[in-house]
Amino acid sequence: MMGISWLIFLPVAAAVVLLFVPRSWSRVLWGAALLATLIVLALAIVLYVRFDADDAGLQFVEHALWIPQFGVAYHVGLDGLSLLLVMLTALLGPVVVLASWGTIKKHEKEFVLSLLVLQGAMMGVFTAWDLFLFYVFWEAVLIPMYFLIGVWGSSRRIYATIKFFIFTMAGSLLMLVAIISLYLQCGSFDFDHIFSSLPEAALPLRNQLWLFAAFFLAFAIKVPLFPLHTWLPDAHTEAPMAGSVILAGVLLKMGTYGIARLALPLFPHAAQVLFPLIAALSIVGIIYGAMVAMVQTDIKRLVAYSSVSHLGFVVLGLIALNAQGLEGGFLQMVNHGLSTGALFMVVGFLYQRTHSRLIADHGGLASTMPVFSVIFGIVMLSSIGLPGLNGFVGEFLILLGAFRHNPWWGALAATGMVLSACYMLWVYKRVVWGVPRGKAVEVSDLTAREIVSFLPIVVFIVWIGVFPGTFLSKIRASSHAYLSRIEMALQDSESNEAAVTASAAPHWEPKKEE
Amino acid sequence: MDFGVTRETFGALSPLLVLVGGGILVLLAGAFASLSSRALAALTLVVQGGAVISVLFYAPRFYGDYLRGAFLLDPYGCFGALLRLAVAAATTVLSVRTVEDLSMKAEYFSLLLFAAAGGTAMLWTRDLLIIFLGLETLTIASFILAGYFRADRASTEGSLKFFLNGAFAAALLLYGIALLFGATGSTRIPEIAKLLPAAQSPQWLLLWLGGTFVVVGLLFKMAVVPFHAWSPDVYQGAPTPVAGFLSVGSKAAAALVLLRFLTETFPEGDRWHTPLWILAVATMLYGNLCAIPQMQLKRMLAYSSIAHAGYLLVGILALGELTREAVLVYTVAYGFMNLGAFAAVLAFERVQPGGIRDASLENLRGAGYRAPFLGAVLALFMFSLAGIPPTVGFVAKYYLFAAALKEGFVGLVVLAVVATAVSLYFYLRVVVYLYMHEPEGGEEAPSLAPGLAVTLGVCALGTLAFGVFPSRLLEWAAWAVWG
């Protein structure tokens, strides 16, 4: 049975095997990594094709007891919400391997191992259906990423990697406390069980708020939501190209995925209370990220800040809690992964040629690197949401959802789109147009390997832009079920709230077992 | 006079007899034949192996009270004894090269055996006097072991500090026992517990004062703040295997005895909550914060081990049904990862070109590439100590936090989590030095001694295997608590 476990453990197993390959066999190392990630991609495509779009439930479920004493099971599965992110993770795997092949000069073996383990762990995050399992994968992602930034990054890499690790881990640890509390409430880690039993547990709002805050904080750090974003520009700037691509492409999506998968449906009422705050932070993030991006002199930092802006959109779409917002949010996660991932590859390839990331050092690349300039143009336009490319569909749906929820949200967020067009077009103009100058004079165009690594991304940028229905149809059933579940929970809690406030909110204590 | 000595007594106490007899044997062997440290270590291992076998297969037939209640054999004691013996055996293996050039090799190994006997005895009883005797046997042997590098000032200084502090702790413990005896006329934990609820006001004062002194005496051994001051100097000065032995074995034994004392003497231990709560928080924060600036690996591990005493205390003070199991799991997890860490430090000390005794972080630059196995396992131990999945350190922390939350200690757990977040910094810094700085010299790593390699391998395997599949470990802990 070619199931989800293969997606998770095939890359890990490949890493274990490669552990015993001598470090001088670099071709074997890279070739094997490419092969493993390609197999994962093929498996993911098989799953995607076999995925039943009309079934809102979990598919391809695998279930096994893991730690019976803790009530923990190895429970994985796919639903519409996970599907696109799993596909994105699978797609970026071979892309990243191909893009890095030959550019990593030191410790190639460790690099390849880190990439593979990272991919397996990320697959685990998006498919886990057990809270404990989810947490284990969530944390396991940190370790290879920590090495990717810390070993292969640029000069301030150690500062950046420790900051990255401590920021995200501090959030996760509080989430761990919340997870344990939730377990003590519900007596199970299983998502199904938690979702179904939590409304009955009917926590007082005060406790819901605490638990929601703990979950949301962990996810918001990962997203990163303003003002928790400060680790991101550092991590991105210092990370090697592959690290940046995965960080922007997939890792940040773990945060938005977590918000959608856990924080909102577990504590809808608490979320609703905090919506104004979250929306405000998202909108500030959208505008602030864009404005800070505009004044960057370093292209990589510019892209990093643009991520802060774009992910504000995603969060806004998710908390709009309507079909458009949710679908737009999920589609935009993928879009951002593709566009920003590709932008980081653009920056990476440029840096390999000129050893500079400063905008001022470049100019007139259109004449020296025509292919590069075309690809850069496509991903740049996709990032600012040009109709016909992927970014437009996602942002449009999100804005629609936001407008429907609260016109102010939509109006304010829309300014972010304008701003993003400003900084992106401006940077493109300065780097690509004009007379070649500075280090851009004597550079060579992209190699075949580099073009191939861009190819799948460009294909999907256009595909999603022109036929978004191909992808949206797969998540529609799940998102409808999801929204109706949250709405029901909200109605329940509204009717409960009256009762709870009337009985003077009893002090919540962890439930003791008999 | 009838002491209640029967054939069963010998069966039940066989591990102790094996250890003490074996210790004497090693001592004599050293006196009458000049054996190499390798041969002595082998002999010691045989003795420890015998003790392990008798704990595992022979002694369990004799669960119950012996010598008129002085000794008690139960799964809990056996669990602790096995942990203790495993640590002692690993220490023996690690010590072979350390004591090679010293003049008193046999004494060193026999002291290890006596220390193990003392540690086992204190777990194997409900009598405070036996606890005291066991603890002192353990500690006095440890004083000597810590100062084994007589020519080395740091070693001697550490040993002296250890001795002075330890003597103070012993006095407190004994004083506490005397008070409890004065109040109840017994030194047996069950009898004290029986009299406790009926205690009148002056007697009551004696009981609580006595209990406090006993607890403080044990906290000294665990190096809980503010009774920790001896430990960094001792760990730094002591031969590295001994430091590992102290940080894992002695701490775990003291923690297990403290857990037994509190749960059995004061089943409704509410009064202990507040003071122990404060001590636990102080210990976790102090240990982790003080570890941050340390550049010497052993000193850093010493502060880290103070912090871990704080985590253990979280489980001990919560006194819930699950916390007892959680504490046991934590001691085992801590045994694997911390002993492994000390073993790795030892290996790095030997890898140093000039044989520098203290492995400092600076010496680790890029060592992960020069010595791949050593670097990988040290990084694994650091991740585990920091409590990152999928290692046994995470499982242990998770269980501990879950058990404490179940008892309602939300604030305590949140503070423990904050302390853990602080600890990330210095544990990760080791990894930073291992992998994120480029090696300075291009020299190849010398091969590891087989004993050292095996110990590292076992610790790494335990850290990882119990991290991914913890069920068996949890079963053992449940068995030890519930029989």
PDB file of N, CA and C in Angstrom, chain A residues 135 139 142-143 146 165-166 168-170 172-174 176, chain B residues 284 288 291 300-301 304-305 307-308 311 330 333-334 336-338 341 377-398 401 416-431 463:
ATOM      1  N   TYR A 135       2.665  17.388  17.177  1.00  0.00           N
ATOM      2  CA  TYR A 135       3.675  18.149  17.902  1.00  0.00           C
ATOM      3  C   TYR A 135       5.078  17.600  17.658  1.00  0.00           C
ATOM      4  N   GLU A 139       8.024  19.823  15.943  1.00  0.00           N
ATOM      5  CA  GLU A 139       9.317  20.117  16.538  1.00  0.00           C
ATOM      6  C   GLU A 139      10.445  19.531  15.705  1.00  0.00           C
ATOM      7  N   LEU A 142      12.168  21.571  13.167  1.00  0.00           N
ATOM      8  CA  LEU A 142      13.115  22.611  13.587  1.00  0.00           C
ATOM      9  C   LEU A 142      14.568  22.176  13.430  1.00  0.00           C
ATOM     10  N   ILE A 143      14.830  20.901  13.705  1.00  0.00           N
ATOM     11  CA  ILE A 143      16.230  20.488  13.805  1.00  0.00           C
ATOM     12  C   ILE A 143      16.954  20.595  12.462  1.00  0.00           C
ATOM     13  N   TYR A 146      17.349  24.198  11.501  1.00  0.00           N
ATOM     14  CA  TYR A 146      18.375  24.825  12.337  1.00  0.00           C
ATOM     15  C   TYR A 146      19.766  24.589  11.734  1.00  0.00           C
ATOM     16  N   PHE A 165      15.414  29.386  16.199  1.00  0.00           N
ATOM     17  CA  PHE A 165      15.086  28.214  16.994  1.00  0.00           C
ATOM     18  C   PHE A 165      14.395  28.608  18.295  1.00  0.00           C
ATOM     19  N   ILE A 166      14.952  29.604  18.972  1.00  0.00           N
ATOM     20  CA  ILE A 166      14.400  29.938  20.280  1.00  0.00           C
ATOM     21  C   ILE A 166      13.025  30.576  20.140  1.00  0.00           C
ATOM     22  N   THR A 168      10.750  30.048  17.769  1.00  0.00           N
ATOM     23  CA  THR A 168       9.710  29.087  17.429  1.00  0.00           C
ATOM     24  C   THR A 168       9.525  28.066  18.545  1.00  0.00           C
ATOM     25  N   MET A 169      10.630  27.700  19.177  1.00  0.00           N
ATOM     26  CA  MET A 169      10.517  26.687  20.224  1.00  0.00           C
ATOM     27  C   MET A 169       9.793  27.240  21.447  1.00  0.00           C
ATOM     28  N   ALA A 170      10.027  28.496  21.772  1.00  0.00           N
ATOM     29  CA  ALA A 170       9.345  29.077  22.928  1.00  0.00           C
ATOM     30  C   ALA A 170       7.836  29.039  22.694  1.00  0.00           C
ATOM     31  N   SER A 172       6.280  26.955  20.701  1.00  0.00           N
ATOM     32  CA  SER A 172       5.831  25.563  20.685  1.00  0.00           C
ATOM     33  C   SER A 172       5.687  24.999  22.084  1.00  0.00           C
ATOM     34  N   LEU A 173       6.582  25.408  22.981  1.00  0.00           N
ATOM     35  CA  LEU A 173       6.531  24.827  24.318  1.00  0.00           C
ATOM     36  C   LEU A 173       5.248  25.230  25.028  1.00  0.00           C
ATOM     37  N   LEU A 174       4.833  26.484  24.827  1.00  0.00           N
ATOM     38  CA  LEU A 174       3.567  26.888  25.433  1.00  0.00           C
ATOM     39  C   LEU A 174       2.414  26.114  24.797  1.00  0.00           C
ATOM     40  N   LEU A 176       2.670  23.162  23.826  1.00  0.00           N
ATOM     41  CA  LEU A 176       2.724  21.829  24.440  1.00  0.00           C
ATOM     42  C   LEU A 176       1.894  21.805  25.720  1.00  0.00           C
TER      43      LEU A 176
ATOM     44  N   MET B 284      15.231  25.388  38.618  1.00  0.00           N
ATOM     45  CA  MET B 284      15.173  25.316  37.154  1.00  0.00           C
ATOM     46  C   MET B 284      15.724  26.591  36.532  1.00  0.00           C
ATOM     47  N   ASN B 288      19.506  26.835  34.664  1.00  0.00           N
ATOM     48  CA  ASN B 288      19.539  27.140  33.242  1.00  0.00           C
ATOM     49  C   ASN B 288      20.185  28.484  32.953  1.00  0.00           C
ATOM     50  N   ALA B 291      23.932  28.316  33.395  1.00  0.00           N
ATOM     51  CA  ALA B 291      24.628  27.494  32.390  1.00  0.00           C
ATOM     52  C   ALA B 291      24.950  28.321  31.153  1.00  0.00           C
ATOM     53  N   MET B 300      29.223  23.563  32.341  1.00  0.00           N
ATOM     54  CA  MET B 300      27.896  23.782  31.753  1.00  0.00           C
ATOM     55  C   MET B 300      26.973  22.614  32.097  1.00  0.00           C
ATOM     56  N   LEU B 301      27.510  21.404  31.975  1.00  0.00           N
ATOM     57  CA  LEU B 301      26.691  20.234  32.309  1.00  0.00           C
ATOM     58  C   LEU B 301      26.333  20.213  33.796  1.00  0.00           C
ATOM     59  N   SER B 304      23.498  22.513  34.107  1.00  0.00           N
ATOM     60  CA  SER B 304      22.354  21.870  33.466  1.00  0.00           C
ATOM     61  C   SER B 304      21.808  20.785  34.378  1.00  0.00           C
ATOM     62  N   SER B 305      22.702  20.119  35.085  1.00  0.00           N
ATOM     63  CA  SER B 305      22.228  19.039  35.931  1.00  0.00           C
ATOM     64  C   SER B 305      21.516  19.594  37.172  1.00  0.00           C
ATOM     65  N   ALA B 307      19.620  22.219  36.915  1.00  0.00           N
ATOM     66  CA  ALA B 307      18.305  22.513  36.355  1.00  0.00           C
ATOM     67  C   ALA B 307      17.459  21.246  36.277  1.00  0.00           C
ATOM     68  N   HIS B 308      18.094  20.139  35.912  1.00  0.00           N
ATOM     69  CA  HIS B 308      17.316  18.908  35.791  1.00  0.00           C
ATOM     70  C   HIS B 308      16.841  18.416  37.153  1.00  0.00           C
ATOM     71  N   TYR B 311      13.606  19.995  37.474  1.00  0.00           N
ATOM     72  CA  TYR B 311      12.519  19.312  36.764  1.00  0.00           C
ATOM     73  C   TYR B 311      12.039  18.099  37.562  1.00  0.00           C
ATOM     74  N   TYR B 330      11.794   9.911  34.101  1.00  0.00           N
ATOM     75  CA  TYR B 330      12.739  11.013  33.945  1.00  0.00           C
ATOM     76  C   TYR B 330      14.143  10.608  34.377  1.00  0.00           C
ATOM     77  N   ALA B 333      15.619   8.490  31.611  1.00  0.00           N
ATOM     78  CA  ALA B 333      15.938   9.318  30.446  1.00  0.00           C
ATOM     79  C   ALA B 333      17.172  10.149  30.724  1.00  0.00           C
ATOM     80  N   TYR B 334      17.179  10.741  31.909  1.00  0.00           N
ATOM     81  CA  TYR B 334      18.288  11.583  32.291  1.00  0.00           C
ATOM     82  C   TYR B 334      19.576  10.771  32.361  1.00  0.00           C
ATOM     83  N   PHE B 336      20.384   8.121  30.534  1.00  0.00           N
ATOM     84  CA  PHE B 336      20.906   7.904  29.184  1.00  0.00           C
ATOM     85  C   PHE B 336      21.569   9.163  28.633  1.00  0.00           C
ATOM     86  N   MET B 337      20.843  10.266  28.703  1.00  0.00           N
ATOM     87  CA  MET B 337      21.344  11.435  27.971  1.00  0.00           C
ATOM     88  C   MET B 337      22.489  12.115  28.692  1.00  0.00           C
ATOM     89  N   ASN B 338      22.411  12.171  30.034  1.00  0.00           N
ATOM     90  CA  ASN B 338      23.455  12.913  30.727  1.00  0.00           C
ATOM     91  C   ASN B 338      24.737  12.089  30.848  1.00  0.00           C
ATOM     92  N   ALA B 341      26.296  12.352  27.659  1.00  0.00           N
ATOM     93  CA  ALA B 341      26.957  13.640  27.468  1.00  0.00           C
ATOM     94  C   ALA B 341      28.319  13.646  28.161  1.00  0.00           C
ATOM     95  N   VAL B 377      26.599  12.022  18.331  1.00  0.00           N
ATOM     96  CA  VAL B 377      25.968  11.584  19.583  1.00  0.00           C
ATOM     97  C   VAL B 377      25.917  12.737  20.586  1.00  0.00           C
ATOM     98  N   LEU B 378      26.958  13.566  20.624  1.00  0.00           N
ATOM     99  CA  LEU B 378      26.903  14.689  21.566  1.00  0.00           C
ATOM    100  C   LEU B 378      25.749  15.621  21.196  1.00  0.00           C
ATOM    101  N   ALA B 379      25.579  15.864  19.903  1.00  0.00           N
ATOM    102  CA  ALA B 379      24.458  16.711  19.469  1.00  0.00           C
ATOM    103  C   ALA B 379      23.136  16.065  19.868  1.00  0.00           C
ATOM    104  N   LEU B 380      23.059  14.750  19.708  1.00  0.00           N
ATOM    105  CA  LEU B 380      21.830  14.048  20.089  1.00  0.00           C
ATOM    106  C   LEU B 380      21.544  14.231  21.576  1.00  0.00           C
ATOM    107  N   PHE B 381      22.593  14.088  22.407  1.00  0.00           N
ATOM    108  CA  PHE B 381      22.385  14.235  23.846  1.00  0.00           C
ATOM    109  C   PHE B 381      21.944  15.660  24.178  1.00  0.00           C
ATOM    110  N   MET B 382      22.507  16.632  23.471  1.00  0.00           N
ATOM    111  CA  MET B 382      22.121  18.018  23.736  1.00  0.00           C
ATOM    112  C   MET B 382      20.656  18.246  23.365  1.00  0.00           C
ATOM    113  N   PHE B 383      20.246  17.733  22.209  1.00  0.00           N
ATOM    114  CA  PHE B 383      18.841  17.887  21.811  1.00  0.00           C
ATOM    115  C   PHE B 383      17.934  17.202  22.835  1.00  0.00           C
ATOM    116  N   SER B 384      18.397  16.061  23.326  1.00  0.00           N
ATOM    117  CA  SER B 384      17.576  15.323  24.282  1.00  0.00           C
ATOM    118  C   SER B 384      17.490  16.072  25.609  1.00  0.00           C
ATOM    119  N   LEU B 385      18.628  16.599  26.069  1.00  0.00           N
ATOM    120  CA  LEU B 385      18.609  17.351  27.323  1.00  0.00           C
ATOM    121  C   LEU B 385      17.703  18.569  27.196  1.00  0.00           C
ATOM    122  N   ALA B 386      17.669  19.142  26.002  1.00  0.00           N
ATOM    123  CA  ALA B 386      16.807  20.297  25.782  1.00  0.00           C
ATOM    124  C   ALA B 386      15.349  19.876  25.620  1.00  0.00           C
ATOM    125  N   GLY B 387      15.112  18.579  25.515  1.00  0.00           N
ATOM    126  CA  GLY B 387      13.730  18.105  25.455  1.00  0.00           C
ATOM    127  C   GLY B 387      13.082  18.251  24.093  1.00  0.00           C
ATOM    128  N   ILE B 388      13.853  18.014  23.042  1.00  0.00           N
ATOM    129  CA  ILE B 388      13.303  18.149  21.693  1.00  0.00           C
ATOM    130  C   ILE B 388      13.000  16.767  21.138  1.00  0.00           C
ATOM    131  N   PRO B 389      11.806  16.568  20.599  1.00  0.00           N
ATOM    132  CA  PRO B 389      11.505  15.255  20.033  1.00  0.00           C
ATOM    133  C   PRO B 389      12.327  14.995  18.782  1.00  0.00           C
ATOM    134  N   PRO B 390      12.519  13.791  18.365  1.00  0.00           N
ATOM    135  CA  PRO B 390      12.049  12.555  18.996  1.00  0.00           C
ATOM    136  C   PRO B 390      13.122  11.910  19.871  1.00  0.00           C
ATOM    137  N   THR B 391      13.393  12.494  20.999  1.00  0.00           N
ATOM    138  CA  THR B 391      14.372  11.905  21.916  1.00  0.00           C
ATOM    139  C   THR B 391      13.682  11.555  23.228  1.00  0.00           C
ATOM    140  N   VAL B 392      14.383  10.769  24.033  1.00  0.00           N
ATOM    141  CA  VAL B 392      13.798  10.333  25.293  1.00  0.00           C
ATOM    142  C   VAL B 392      13.636  11.536  26.226  1.00  0.00           C
ATOM    143  N   GLY B 393      14.473  12.554  26.038  1.00  0.00           N
ATOM    144  CA  GLY B 393      14.354  13.751  26.870  1.00  0.00           C
ATOM    145  C   GLY B 393      13.003  14.411  26.691  1.00  0.00           C
ATOM    146  N   PHE B 394      12.497  14.386  25.473  1.00  0.00           N
ATOM    147  CA  PHE B 394      11.178  14.960  25.229  1.00  0.00           C
ATOM    148  C   PHE B 394      10.096  14.134  25.901  1.00  0.00           C
ATOM    149  N   VAL B 395      10.183  12.817  25.731  1.00  0.00           N
ATOM    150  CA  VAL B 395       9.168  11.950  26.327  1.00  0.00           C
ATOM    151  C   VAL B 395       9.120  12.159  27.834  1.00  0.00           C
ATOM    152  N   ALA B 396      10.313  12.209  28.453  1.00  0.00           N
ATOM    153  CA  ALA B 396      10.369  12.353  29.900  1.00  0.00           C
ATOM    154  C   ALA B 396       9.779  13.691  30.336  1.00  0.00           C
ATOM    155  N   LYS B 397      10.153  14.746  29.632  1.00  0.00           N
ATOM    156  CA  LYS B 397       9.625  16.066  29.996  1.00  0.00           C
ATOM    157  C   LYS B 397       8.122  16.106  29.787  1.00  0.00           C
ATOM    158  N   TYR B 398       7.691  15.549  28.663  1.00  0.00           N
ATOM    159  CA  TYR B 398       6.262  15.552  28.383  1.00  0.00           C
ATOM    160  C   TYR B 398       5.499  14.862  29.510  1.00  0.00           C
ATOM    161  N   PHE B 401       5.493  16.929  32.713  1.00  0.00           N
ATOM    162  CA  PHE B 401       4.620  18.097  32.637  1.00  0.00           C
ATOM    163  C   PHE B 401       3.158  17.664  32.641  1.00  0.00           C
ATOM    164  N   ALA B 416       8.282  25.889  34.222  1.00  0.00           N
ATOM    165  CA  ALA B 416       9.228  24.863  33.777  1.00  0.00           C
ATOM    166  C   ALA B 416       9.456  24.980  32.277  1.00  0.00           C
ATOM    167  N   VAL B 417       8.385  25.302  31.564  1.00  0.00           N
ATOM    168  CA  VAL B 417       8.493  25.460  30.117  1.00  0.00           C
ATOM    169  C   VAL B 417       9.364  26.668  29.770  1.00  0.00           C
ATOM    170  N   VAL B 418       9.176  27.746  30.528  1.00  0.00           N
ATOM    171  CA  VAL B 418      10.006  28.930  30.298  1.00  0.00           C
ATOM    172  C   VAL B 418      11.475  28.583  30.537  1.00  0.00           C
ATOM    173  N   ALA B 419      11.719  27.848  31.644  1.00  0.00           N
ATOM    174  CA  ALA B 419      13.094  27.446  31.934  1.00  0.00           C
ATOM    175  C   ALA B 419      13.655  26.599  30.808  1.00  0.00           C
ATOM    176  N   THR B 420      12.818  25.727  30.261  1.00  0.00           N
ATOM    177  CA  THR B 420      13.271  24.884  29.154  1.00  0.00           C
ATOM    178  C   THR B 420      13.650  25.730  27.948  1.00  0.00           C
ATOM    179  N   ALA B 421      12.819  26.750  27.700  1.00  0.00           N
ATOM    180  CA  ALA B 421      13.128  27.620  26.568  1.00  0.00           C
ATOM    181  C   ALA B 421      14.470  28.307  26.768  1.00  0.00           C
ATOM    182  N   VAL B 422      14.746  28.709  28.024  1.00  0.00           N
ATOM    183  CA  VAL B 422      16.047  29.322  28.312  1.00  0.00           C
ATOM    184  C   VAL B 422      17.168  28.330  28.018  1.00  0.00           C
ATOM    185  N   SER B 423      16.925  27.071  28.409  1.00  0.00           N
ATOM    186  CA  SER B 423      17.995  26.075  28.300  1.00  0.00           C
ATOM    187  C   SER B 423      18.378  25.795  26.851  1.00  0.00           C
ATOM    188  N   LEU B 424      17.444  26.062  25.936  1.00  0.00           N
ATOM    189  CA  LEU B 424      17.764  25.802  24.529  1.00  0.00           C
ATOM    190  C   LEU B 424      19.051  26.491  24.135  1.00  0.00           C
ATOM    191  N   TYR B 425      19.223  27.685  24.668  1.00  0.00           N
ATOM    192  CA  TYR B 425      20.337  28.493  24.200  1.00  0.00           C
ATOM    193  C   TYR B 425      21.674  27.786  24.414  1.00  0.00           C
ATOM    194  N   PHE B 426      21.888  27.296  25.623  1.00  0.00           N
ATOM    195  CA  PHE B 426      23.232  26.744  25.845  1.00  0.00           C
ATOM    196  C   PHE B 426      23.383  25.316  25.326  1.00  0.00           C
ATOM    197  N   TYR B 427      22.278  24.568  25.296  1.00  0.00           N
ATOM    198  CA  TYR B 427      22.415  23.240  24.695  1.00  0.00           C
ATOM    199  C   TYR B 427      22.707  23.366  23.199  1.00  0.00           C
ATOM    200  N   LEU B 428      21.989  24.291  22.569  1.00  0.00           N
ATOM    201  CA  LEU B 428      22.195  24.459  21.133  1.00  0.00           C
ATOM    202  C   LEU B 428      23.575  25.015  20.830  1.00  0.00           C
ATOM    203  N   ARG B 429      24.105  25.789  21.770  1.00  0.00           N
ATOM    204  CA  ARG B 429      25.413  26.376  21.495  1.00  0.00           C
ATOM    205  C   ARG B 429      26.480  25.299  21.307  1.00  0.00           C
ATOM    206  N   VAL B 430      26.334  24.211  22.044  1.00  0.00           N
ATOM    207  CA  VAL B 430      27.270  23.094  21.839  1.00  0.00           C
ATOM    208  C   VAL B 430      27.183  22.624  20.395  1.00  0.00           C
ATOM    209  N   VAL B 431      25.950  22.496  19.906  1.00  0.00           N
ATOM    210  CA  VAL B 431      25.769  22.050  18.525  1.00  0.00           C
ATOM    211  C   VAL B 431      26.336  23.088  17.551  1.00  0.00           C
ATOM    212  N   THR B 463      18.712   6.850  24.096  1.00  0.00           N
ATOM    213  CA  THR B 463      18.128   8.178  23.945  1.00  0.00           C
ATOM    214  C   THR B 463      17.176   8.222  22.769  1.00  0.00           C
TER     215      THR B 463
END
